[in-house]
Amino acid sequence: MGERTENEAGEALPPRRILVTGGAGFLGSHLCERLVRDGHDVVSADNYFTGRKDNLAALFGKPRFEALRHDVTFPLYVEVDEIYNLACPASPVHYQFDPVQTTKTSVVGAINMLGLAKRTKAKVLQASTSEVYGDPDVHPQTEEYRGNVNPLGPRACYDEGKRCAETLFFDYHRQHATRIKVVRIFNTYGPRMHPSDGRVVSNFIIQALRGEDVTIYGDGSQTRAFCYVDDMIEGFVRMMQTPEGTTGPVNLGNPHEITVRELAERIIALAGRRARIVHRPLPADDPMQRCPDIGLARRLLGWEPAVPLELGLERTLSYFDRFLTGAAHERAQG
Ligand code: NAD
Ligand code: UDP
């Protein structure tokens, strides 16, 4: 998919000052790179809870890029034209580590970023999630579906935090005419996923590369649909460029649904190492089926994923192969 640095009429867009919260994370770092490449001035604000400076290595030293250590639960005073609000741990292992902080990050973080957008009149995009649908009983999930979330369970700090953030976005829009954009992200994978965040793609790849047991939770019949990171970033950028008044929410994800068992088998085959599948208990409130309906994204953004699962997995696998070799080398050096 080509880069879009022009408006609907095909005119070149002037460089903008853009804040990316969670800029040192998996998606945030890819987004910062893309925006700098497009000629914008980019500020990352991150508290490095799950993000890493290494993720931004290619950007340090570039005059158009700046990294701030900042926690979004505190106000931030910068002058910007656009805000991508991505700050929030995204994997169950990390968001359940300090659930109170997770809710605060989503809710207070949203209030702070919306307040900043209100003051600067910036456009603000919220990285929401398919988790707002909970364990869905409508399939595939359209934006109209209101979800089936357990508000008391271990995933609630994330799911309800993100739901409340969406509420805040729409209230700021109605009450203060804040220029909002909301995307609901479905499972996304690629290079720079955190190696120990416990997400299925990174877990399976690391286990398979090490020739360890590949851990399927439950019987592996639960489904997910996996979107490659470059496709997701293209969706973010297109959503930010939509006309005034286009708020979303818009689902972004890859509608190609597979079972967790099938994913494990494919990754083991790609890694080409001896690794066997073992089963572990299914975590509480783990959704059994998840797949986006991306009809709205197709119509509104002219967007759909372009990277097939096989290619995306190969790229991710070679990233983790290099990452593990580098880590082993560092250990050997002491
Ligand atoms: P990630 O954990 O790699 O990135 C999140 C970033 O936010 C990290 O750099 C972390 O240090 C930072 N952060 C966390 N709390 C913060 C705080 N209080 N203040 C400042 N920074 C803070 O996760 P990701 O996969 O890159 O996810 C980015 C966003 O996309 C998140 O909001 C997540 O909820 C959303 N999302 C991701 C997926 C996915 O599959 N990757 C799916 C749905 C939604
Ligand atoms: N999963 C698994 N083995 C793992 C990690 C995850 O079987 O080592 C399963 C998990 O139970 C879920 C699916 O893979 O059914 C996707 O999990 P992930 O944490 O990546 O994302 P989410 O549950 O948020 O979709």
CSV table of C-alpha atoms and ligand atoms in Angstrom, one decimal:
chain,number,residue,atom,x,y,z
A,1,MET,CA,0.0,0.0,0.0
A,2,GLY,CA,1.4,3.4,-0.9
A,3,GLU,CA,2.0,6.3,1.5
A,4,ARG,CA,-0.6,9.1,1.5
A,5,THR,CA,0.8,12.5,2.2
A,6,GLU,CA,-1.8,14.3,0.3
A,7,ASN,CA,-5.4,15.3,1.0
A,8,GLU,CA,-8.6,14.1,-0.7
A,9,ALA,CA,-7.9,16.5,-3.6
A,10,GLY,CA,-4.4,15.1,-4.1
A,11,GLU,CA,-2.7,18.2,-2.8
A,12,ALA,CA,0.5,17.8,-0.8
A,13,LEU,CA,-0.1,18.2,3.0
A,14,PRO,CA,2.2,20.6,4.9
A,15,PRO,CA,4.4,19.0,7.6
A,16,ARG,CA,2.6,18.8,10.9
A,17,ARG,CA,3.6,18.6,14.6
A,18,ILE,CA,2.5,15.3,15.8
A,19,LEU,CA,2.5,13.8,19.3
A,20,VAL,CA,2.5,10.0,19.7
A,21,THR,CA,1.8,8.8,23.2
A,22,GLY,CA,3.2,5.3,23.7
A,23,GLY,CA,5.7,6.1,21.0
A,24,ALA,CA,8.3,3.7,22.3
A,25,GLY,CA,6.0,0.7,22.2
A,26,PHE,CA,5.5,-1.8,19.4
A,27,LEU,CA,2.9,0.1,17.3
A,28,GLY,CA,4.0,3.5,18.5
A,29,SER,CA,7.6,3.1,17.3
A,30,HIS,CA,6.4,2.0,13.8
A,31,LEU,CA,4.0,4.9,13.7
A,32,CYS,CA,6.8,7.4,14.7
A,33,GLU,CA,9.0,6.1,12.0
A,34,ARG,CA,6.3,6.3,9.4
A,35,LEU,CA,5.4,9.9,10.4
A,36,VAL,CA,9.0,11.1,10.4
A,37,ARG,CA,9.4,9.5,7.0
A,38,ASP,CA,6.4,11.4,5.8
A,39,GLY,CA,8.2,14.6,6.7
A,40,HIS,CA,6.4,15.5,10.0
A,41,ASP,CA,7.8,16.7,13.3
A,42,VAL,CA,7.2,14.0,15.8
A,43,VAL,CA,7.3,13.9,19.6
A,44,SER,CA,7.0,10.5,21.4
A,45,ALA,CA,5.7,10.6,25.0
A,46,ASP,CA,6.3,7.3,26.8
A,47,ASN,CA,6.9,6.2,30.4
A,48,TYR,CA,8.8,3.1,29.1
A,49,PHE,CA,6.6,0.7,31.1
A,50,THR,CA,6.5,-1.7,28.1
A,51,GLY,CA,8.2,0.5,25.6
A,52,ARG,CA,11.9,0.5,24.9
A,53,LYS,CA,14.3,3.1,23.7
A,54,ASP,CA,15.8,0.4,21.4
A,55,ASN,CA,12.5,0.6,19.5
A,56,LEU,CA,13.3,4.2,18.6
A,57,ALA,CA,17.0,3.6,17.7
A,58,ALA,CA,16.5,4.5,14.0
A,59,LEU,CA,15.0,7.8,15.0
A,60,PHE,CA,17.4,9.2,17.6
A,61,GLY,CA,19.5,11.9,16.1
A,62,LYS,CA,16.9,12.8,13.5
A,63,PRO,CA,16.1,16.5,13.8
A,64,ARG,CA,12.4,15.9,13.2
A,65,PHE,CA,12.1,13.5,16.2
A,66,GLU,CA,12.1,14.1,19.9
A,67,ALA,CA,11.4,11.6,22.7
A,68,LEU,CA,10.0,12.6,26.1
A,69,ARG,CA,9.8,10.4,29.2
A,70,HIS,CA,6.3,11.2,30.3
A,71,ASP,CA,3.4,9.4,32.0
A,72,VAL,CA,0.1,10.3,30.3
A,73,THR,CA,-1.7,10.2,33.7
A,74,PHE,CA,-0.1,13.6,34.2
A,75,PRO,CA,-0.9,16.6,32.0
A,76,LEU,CA,1.4,17.4,29.1
A,77,TYR,CA,2.0,20.9,27.7
A,78,VAL,CA,3.2,20.8,24.1
A,79,GLU,CA,2.0,22.6,20.9
A,80,VAL,CA,0.8,20.1,18.3
A,81,ASP,CA,-1.5,19.7,15.3
A,82,GLU,CA,-2.3,16.0,15.8
A,83,ILE,CA,-2.2,13.5,18.6
A,84,TYR,CA,-2.1,9.7,18.3
A,85,ASN,CA,-3.0,8.3,21.8
A,86,LEU,CA,-1.5,4.9,22.0
A,87,ALA,CA,-0.1,4.9,25.6
A,88,CYS,CA,-1.4,1.8,27.4
A,89,PRO,CA,0.1,-1.7,28.0
A,90,ALA,CA,-1.7,-3.9,25.4
A,91,SER,CA,-0.9,-7.5,26.4
A,92,PRO,CA,-2.8,-9.3,29.2
A,93,VAL,CA,0.4,-10.1,31.1
A,94,HIS,CA,1.4,-6.4,31.2
A,95,TYR,CA,-2.0,-4.8,31.7
A,96,GLN,CA,-2.8,-7.2,34.5
A,97,PHE,CA,0.5,-6.5,36.3
A,98,ASP,CA,-0.8,-3.2,37.8
A,99,PRO,CA,-4.5,-3.1,36.9
A,100,VAL,CA,-5.3,0.1,38.7
A,101,GLN,CA,-2.5,1.9,36.7
A,102,THR,CA,-3.9,0.4,33.5
A,103,THR,CA,-7.4,1.9,34.1
A,104,LYS,CA,-5.7,5.2,35.1
A,105,THR,CA,-3.6,5.2,31.9
A,106,SER,CA,-6.7,4.7,29.7
A,107,VAL,CA,-9.1,7.0,31.5
A,108,VAL,CA,-6.9,9.8,33.0
A,109,GLY,CA,-4.6,9.5,30.0
A,110,ALA,CA,-7.6,10.1,27.7
A,111,ILE,CA,-8.7,13.1,29.7
A,112,ASN,CA,-5.2,14.6,29.5
A,113,MET,CA,-4.9,14.0,25.8
A,114,LEU,CA,-8.4,15.3,25.1
A,115,GLY,CA,-7.6,18.4,27.2
A,116,LEU,CA,-4.5,19.0,25.2
A,117,ALA,CA,-6.4,18.6,22.0
A,118,LYS,CA,-9.1,21.0,23.2
A,119,ARG,CA,-6.5,23.6,24.1
A,120,THR,CA,-4.4,23.3,20.9
A,121,LYS,CA,-7.4,22.4,18.6
A,122,ALA,CA,-5.4,19.4,17.5
A,123,LYS,CA,-7.0,16.3,16.0
A,124,VAL,CA,-6.8,13.4,18.4
A,125,LEU,CA,-6.9,9.7,17.5
A,126,GLN,CA,-7.6,7.1,20.1
A,127,ALA,CA,-6.1,3.6,19.8
A,128,SER,CA,-9.1,1.6,21.1
A,129,THR,CA,-9.4,-2.1,20.9
A,130,SER,CA,-11.5,-5.1,19.8
A,131,GLU,CA,-11.5,-5.8,23.6
A,132,VAL,CA,-14.4,-3.3,23.8
A,133,TYR,CA,-16.5,-6.2,22.3
A,134,GLY,CA,-15.4,-8.6,25.2
A,135,ASP,CA,-16.2,-12.2,24.5
A,136,PRO,CA,-18.5,-11.4,21.6
A,137,ASP,CA,-21.7,-13.2,20.8
A,138,VAL,CA,-22.0,-11.5,17.4
A,139,HIS,CA,-19.6,-12.6,14.7
A,140,PRO,CA,-17.7,-11.0,12.9
A,141,GLN,CA,-17.8,-7.9,15.0
A,142,THR,CA,-19.2,-4.7,13.5
A,143,GLU,CA,-18.9,-1.3,15.1
A,144,GLU,CA,-22.6,-1.3,16.0
A,145,TYR,CA,-22.1,-4.3,18.3
A,146,ARG,CA,-22.1,-3.1,21.9
A,147,GLY,CA,-20.1,-6.0,23.3
A,148,ASN,CA,-20.1,-8.6,26.0
A,149,VAL,CA,-17.5,-7.5,28.6
A,150,ASN,CA,-17.3,-8.9,32.2
A,151,PRO,CA,-16.8,-5.6,34.2
A,152,LEU,CA,-15.4,-7.6,37.2
A,153,GLY,CA,-12.9,-9.9,35.6
A,154,PRO,CA,-9.1,-9.7,35.2
A,155,ARG,CA,-9.4,-8.2,31.7
A,156,ALA,CA,-11.8,-5.5,32.8
A,157,CYS,CA,-9.1,-2.9,33.8
A,158,TYR,CA,-8.1,-2.9,30.1
A,159,ASP,CA,-11.5,-3.5,28.4
A,160,GLU,CA,-13.5,-1.1,30.6
A,161,GLY,CA,-10.7,1.5,30.7
A,162,LYS,CA,-10.7,1.5,26.9
A,163,ARG,CA,-14.6,1.7,26.8
A,164,CYS,CA,-14.5,4.6,29.2
A,165,ALA,CA,-11.9,6.3,27.0
A,166,GLU,CA,-14.2,6.0,24.0
A,167,THR,CA,-17.0,7.6,26.1
A,168,LEU,CA,-14.7,10.5,27.0
A,169,PHE,CA,-13.7,10.9,23.3
A,170,PHE,CA,-17.3,11.2,22.2
A,171,ASP,CA,-18.3,13.5,25.2
A,172,TYR,CA,-15.4,15.8,24.4
A,173,HIS,CA,-16.6,15.8,20.8
A,174,ARG,CA,-20.2,16.6,21.7
A,175,GLN,CA,-19.4,19.0,24.5
A,176,HIS,CA,-16.3,20.8,23.2
A,177,ALA,CA,-16.3,20.0,19.4
A,178,THR,CA,-13.0,18.3,19.9
A,179,ARG,CA,-11.8,16.7,16.7
A,180,ILE,CA,-11.7,13.0,17.5
A,181,LYS,CA,-10.9,9.8,15.6
A,182,VAL,CA,-11.4,6.4,17.2
A,183,VAL,CA,-10.0,3.2,15.8
A,184,ARG,CA,-10.7,-0.3,17.3
A,185,ILE,CA,-7.5,-2.3,16.8
A,186,PHE,CA,-7.7,-6.1,16.4
A,187,ASN,CA,-4.8,-8.4,17.1
A,188,THR,CA,-1.7,-6.9,15.5
A,189,TYR,CA,1.8,-8.5,15.2
A,190,GLY,CA,5.2,-7.8,13.8
A,191,PRO,CA,8.8,-6.9,14.6
A,192,ARG,CA,9.3,-5.1,18.0
A,193,MET,CA,6.5,-6.9,19.8
A,194,HIS,CA,7.7,-7.2,23.4
A,195,PRO,CA,9.5,-10.6,23.7
A,196,SER,CA,7.9,-11.3,27.1
A,197,ASP,CA,4.5,-9.8,26.8
A,198,GLY,CA,2.9,-13.2,26.5
A,199,ARG,CA,1.0,-12.5,23.3
A,200,VAL,CA,0.4,-15.5,21.1
A,201,VAL,CA,2.4,-14.6,18.1
A,202,SER,CA,5.5,-13.6,20.0
A,203,ASN,CA,5.2,-16.5,22.4
A,204,PHE,CA,4.9,-19.1,19.7
A,205,ILE,CA,7.7,-17.7,17.6
A,206,ILE,CA,10.1,-17.5,20.5
A,207,GLN,CA,9.2,-21.0,21.7
A,208,ALA,CA,9.5,-22.4,18.2
A,209,LEU,CA,12.9,-20.7,17.5
A,210,ARG,CA,14.2,-22.1,20.8
A,211,GLY,CA,12.9,-25.5,20.1
A,212,GLU,CA,10.8,-25.3,23.3
A,213,ASP,CA,7.2,-26.5,23.9
A,214,VAL,CA,4.7,-24.3,22.1
A,215,THR,CA,2.0,-23.5,24.7
A,216,ILE,CA,-1.6,-23.5,23.5
A,217,TYR,CA,-4.0,-22.3,26.1
A,218,GLY,CA,-7.2,-24.4,26.1
A,219,ASP,CA,-7.7,-26.8,23.1
A,220,GLY,CA,-6.6,-24.2,20.6
A,221,SER,CA,-10.0,-24.0,18.9
A,222,GLN,CA,-10.4,-20.3,19.8
A,223,THR,CA,-10.0,-18.0,16.9
A,224,ARG,CA,-8.2,-14.7,16.2
A,225,ALA,CA,-7.4,-12.7,13.1
A,226,PHE,CA,-3.9,-11.3,12.9
A,227,CYS,CA,-3.0,-8.0,11.2
A,228,TYR,CA,0.6,-7.1,10.2
A,229,VAL,CA,1.9,-3.9,11.8
A,230,ASP,CA,2.6,-2.0,8.5
A,231,ASP,CA,-1.1,-2.5,7.5
A,232,MET,CA,-2.3,-1.2,10.9
A,233,ILE,CA,-0.1,1.9,10.7
A,234,GLU,CA,-1.4,2.7,7.2
A,235,GLY,CA,-4.9,2.5,8.7
A,236,PHE,CA,-4.1,4.9,11.5
A,237,VAL,CA,-2.6,7.5,9.1
A,238,ARG,CA,-5.6,7.2,6.8
A,239,MET,CA,-8.1,7.6,9.7
A,240,MET,CA,-6.3,10.7,10.9
A,241,GLN,CA,-6.6,12.2,7.4
A,242,THR,CA,-10.4,11.6,7.1
A,243,PRO,CA,-12.6,14.7,6.7
A,244,GLU,CA,-13.8,16.8,9.7
A,245,GLY,CA,-16.6,15.1,11.5
A,246,THR,CA,-15.5,11.5,10.6
A,247,THR,CA,-15.1,10.2,14.1
A,248,GLY,CA,-15.4,6.4,13.9
A,249,PRO,CA,-15.2,4.2,15.7
A,250,VAL,CA,-13.7,2.2,12.9
A,251,ASN,CA,-12.5,-1.4,13.2
A,252,LEU,CA,-9.0,-2.0,11.9
A,253,GLY,CA,-7.7,-5.5,11.6
A,254,ASN,CA,-7.2,-8.4,9.3
A,255,PRO,CA,-10.4,-10.4,8.6
A,256,HIS,CA,-8.6,-13.6,7.9
A,257,GLU,CA,-9.6,-15.7,10.9
A,258,ILE,CA,-7.6,-18.8,12.1
A,259,THR,CA,-7.6,-21.0,15.2
A,260,VAL,CA,-4.8,-20.7,17.7
A,261,ARG,CA,-3.9,-24.3,16.9
A,262,GLU,CA,-3.5,-23.6,13.2
A,263,LEU,CA,-1.3,-20.6,14.1
A,264,ALA,CA,0.9,-22.8,16.3
A,265,GLU,CA,1.3,-25.3,13.5
A,266,ARG,CA,2.2,-22.7,10.9
A,267,ILE,CA,4.8,-21.0,13.1
A,268,ILE,CA,6.4,-24.3,14.0
A,269,ALA,CA,6.6,-25.2,10.3
A,270,LEU,CA,8.1,-21.8,9.4
A,271,ALA,CA,10.7,-21.9,12.2
A,272,GLY,CA,11.8,-25.3,11.0
A,273,ARG,CA,12.9,-26.5,14.4
A,274,ARG,CA,11.8,-29.4,16.5
A,275,ALA,CA,9.1,-28.0,18.8
A,276,ARG,CA,6.0,-29.8,20.2
A,277,ILE,CA,2.6,-28.5,21.1
A,278,VAL,CA,1.5,-28.6,24.7
A,279,HIS,CA,-1.7,-27.5,26.3
A,280,ARG,CA,-2.1,-25.1,29.2
A,281,PRO,CA,-5.4,-23.9,30.9
A,282,LEU,CA,-7.4,-21.2,29.1
A,283,PRO,CA,-7.1,-17.9,31.0
A,284,ALA,CA,-10.3,-16.4,32.5
A,285,ASP,CA,-12.5,-14.5,30.1
A,286,ASP,CA,-10.4,-15.4,27.1
A,287,PRO,CA,-12.6,-14.7,24.0
A,288,MET,CA,-13.5,-17.8,22.0
A,289,GLN,CA,-13.9,-16.1,18.7
A,290,ARG,CA,-12.7,-12.8,17.4
A,291,CYS,CA,-12.7,-11.4,13.8
A,292,PRO,CA,-13.3,-7.9,12.6
A,293,ASP,CA,-15.9,-6.8,10.1
A,294,ILE,CA,-13.8,-4.2,8.2
A,295,GLY,CA,-16.6,-3.0,5.8
A,296,LEU,CA,-16.6,0.4,7.3
A,297,ALA,CA,-12.8,0.8,7.0
A,298,ARG,CA,-12.9,-0.3,3.4
A,299,ARG,CA,-15.6,2.3,2.6
A,300,LEU,CA,-14.3,5.2,4.7
A,301,LEU,CA,-10.6,4.8,4.3
A,302,GLY,CA,-10.2,2.7,1.1
A,303,TRP,CA,-8.2,0.5,3.4
A,304,GLU,CA,-7.6,-3.2,3.8
A,305,PRO,CA,-4.7,-5.3,4.9
A,306,ALA,CA,-2.2,-6.1,2.2
A,307,VAL,CA,0.4,-8.3,4.0
A,308,PRO,CA,-0.6,-12.0,4.0
A,309,LEU,CA,-0.1,-13.9,7.3
A,310,GLU,CA,2.6,-16.1,5.9
A,311,LEU,CA,4.8,-13.1,4.8
A,312,GLY,CA,4.1,-11.2,8.1
A,313,LEU,CA,5.0,-14.3,10.1
A,314,GLU,CA,8.3,-14.7,8.2
A,315,ARG,CA,9.3,-11.1,8.8
A,316,THR,CA,8.4,-11.3,12.5
A,317,LEU,CA,10.2,-14.6,12.8
A,318,SER,CA,13.4,-13.2,11.3
A,319,TYR,CA,13.2,-10.2,13.6
A,320,PHE,CA,13.0,-12.5,16.7
A,321,ASP,CA,15.7,-14.7,15.3
A,322,ARG,CA,18.0,-11.7,15.2
A,323,PHE,CA,16.8,-10.5,18.6
A,324,LEU,CA,17.5,-13.8,20.3
A,325,THR,CA,20.9,-14.1,18.7
A,326,GLY,CA,21.7,-10.6,19.8
A,327,ALA,CA,20.6,-11.4,23.4
A,328,ALA,CA,22.6,-14.6,23.5
A,329,HIS,CA,25.6,-12.7,22.2
A,330,GLU,CA,25.2,-10.0,24.9
A,331,ARG,CA,24.9,-12.8,27.6
A,332,ALA,CA,28.1,-14.4,26.3
A,333,GLN,CA,29.9,-11.0,26.5
A,334,GLY,CA,28.9,-10.9,30.2
B,1,NAD,P1,2.9,-1.7,23.8
B,1,NAD,O1,2.8,-2.1,25.2
B,1,NAD,O2,4.1,-2.1,23.0
B,1,NAD,O3,2.9,-0.1,23.7
B,1,NAD,C1,2.3,0.7,24.7
B,1,NAD,C2,3.2,1.9,25.0
B,1,NAD,O4,2.6,2.7,26.0
B,1,NAD,C3,4.5,1.4,25.7
B,1,NAD,O5,5.6,2.0,25.0
B,1,NAD,C4,4.4,1.8,27.1
B,1,NAD,O6,5.6,2.1,27.7
B,1,NAD,C5,3.5,3.0,27.0
B,1,NAD,N1,2.8,3.4,28.2
B,1,NAD,C6,2.1,2.6,29.0
B,1,NAD,N2,1.5,3.2,30.0
B,1,NAD,C7,1.9,4.5,29.8
B,1,NAD,C8,1.6,5.7,30.6
B,1,NAD,N3,0.9,5.8,31.7
B,1,NAD,N4,2.2,6.9,30.1
B,1,NAD,C9,3.0,6.9,29.0
B,1,NAD,N5,3.2,5.8,28.3
B,1,NAD,C10,2.7,4.6,28.7
B,1,NAD,O7,1.6,-2.0,23.0
B,1,NAD,P2,1.1,-1.9,21.5
B,1,NAD,O8,0.8,-3.2,21.0
B,1,NAD,O9,2.1,-1.0,20.8
B,1,NAD,O10,-0.2,-1.1,21.7
B,1,NAD,C11,-0.3,0.3,21.5
B,1,NAD,C12,-1.8,0.7,21.6
B,1,NAD,O11,-2.6,0.0,20.7
B,1,NAD,C13,-2.3,0.5,23.0
B,1,NAD,O12,-3.1,1.6,23.4
B,1,NAD,C14,-3.2,-0.8,22.9
B,1,NAD,O13,-4.2,-0.8,23.8
B,1,NAD,C15,-3.6,-0.6,21.4
B,1,NAD,N6,-4.0,-2.0,20.9
B,1,NAD,C16,-3.0,-2.8,20.4
B,1,NAD,C17,-3.3,-4.0,19.9
B,1,NAD,C18,-2.2,-5.0,19.4
B,1,NAD,O14,-2.6,-6.1,18.9
B,1,NAD,N7,-1.0,-4.7,19.4
B,1,NAD,C19,-4.6,-4.4,19.9
B,1,NAD,C20,-5.6,-3.6,20.3
B,1,NAD,C21,-5.3,-2.3,20.8
B,2,UDP,N1,-2.5,-18.0,23.7
B,2,UDP,C1,-2.0,-19.3,23.6
B,2,UDP,N2,-0.7,-19.5,24.0
B,2,UDP,C2,0.1,-18.5,24.3
B,2,UDP,C3,-0.4,-17.2,24.4
B,2,UDP,C4,-1.7,-16.9,24.0
B,2,UDP,O1,-2.7,-20.2,23.3
B,2,UDP,O2,1.3,-18.8,24.6
B,2,UDP,C5,-3.9,-17.8,23.3
B,2,UDP,C6,-4.7,-16.9,24.2
B,2,UDP,O3,-5.3,-17.7,25.2
B,2,UDP,C7,-5.8,-16.3,23.3
B,2,UDP,C8,-5.0,-16.2,22.0
B,2,UDP,O4,-3.9,-17.0,22.0
B,2,UDP,O5,-6.8,-17.2,23.1
B,2,UDP,C9,-4.6,-14.7,21.7
B,2,UDP,O6,-3.9,-14.3,22.9
B,2,UDP,P1,-3.2,-12.9,23.0
B,2,UDP,O7,-2.7,-12.7,24.4
B,2,UDP,O8,-2.1,-12.8,21.9
B,2,UDP,O9,-4.3,-11.8,22.6
B,2,UDP,P2,-5.8,-11.6,23.0
B,2,UDP,O10,-6.2,-12.6,24.0
B,2,UDP,O11,-5.8,-10.3,23.6
B,2,UDP,O12,-6.5,-11.7,21.7
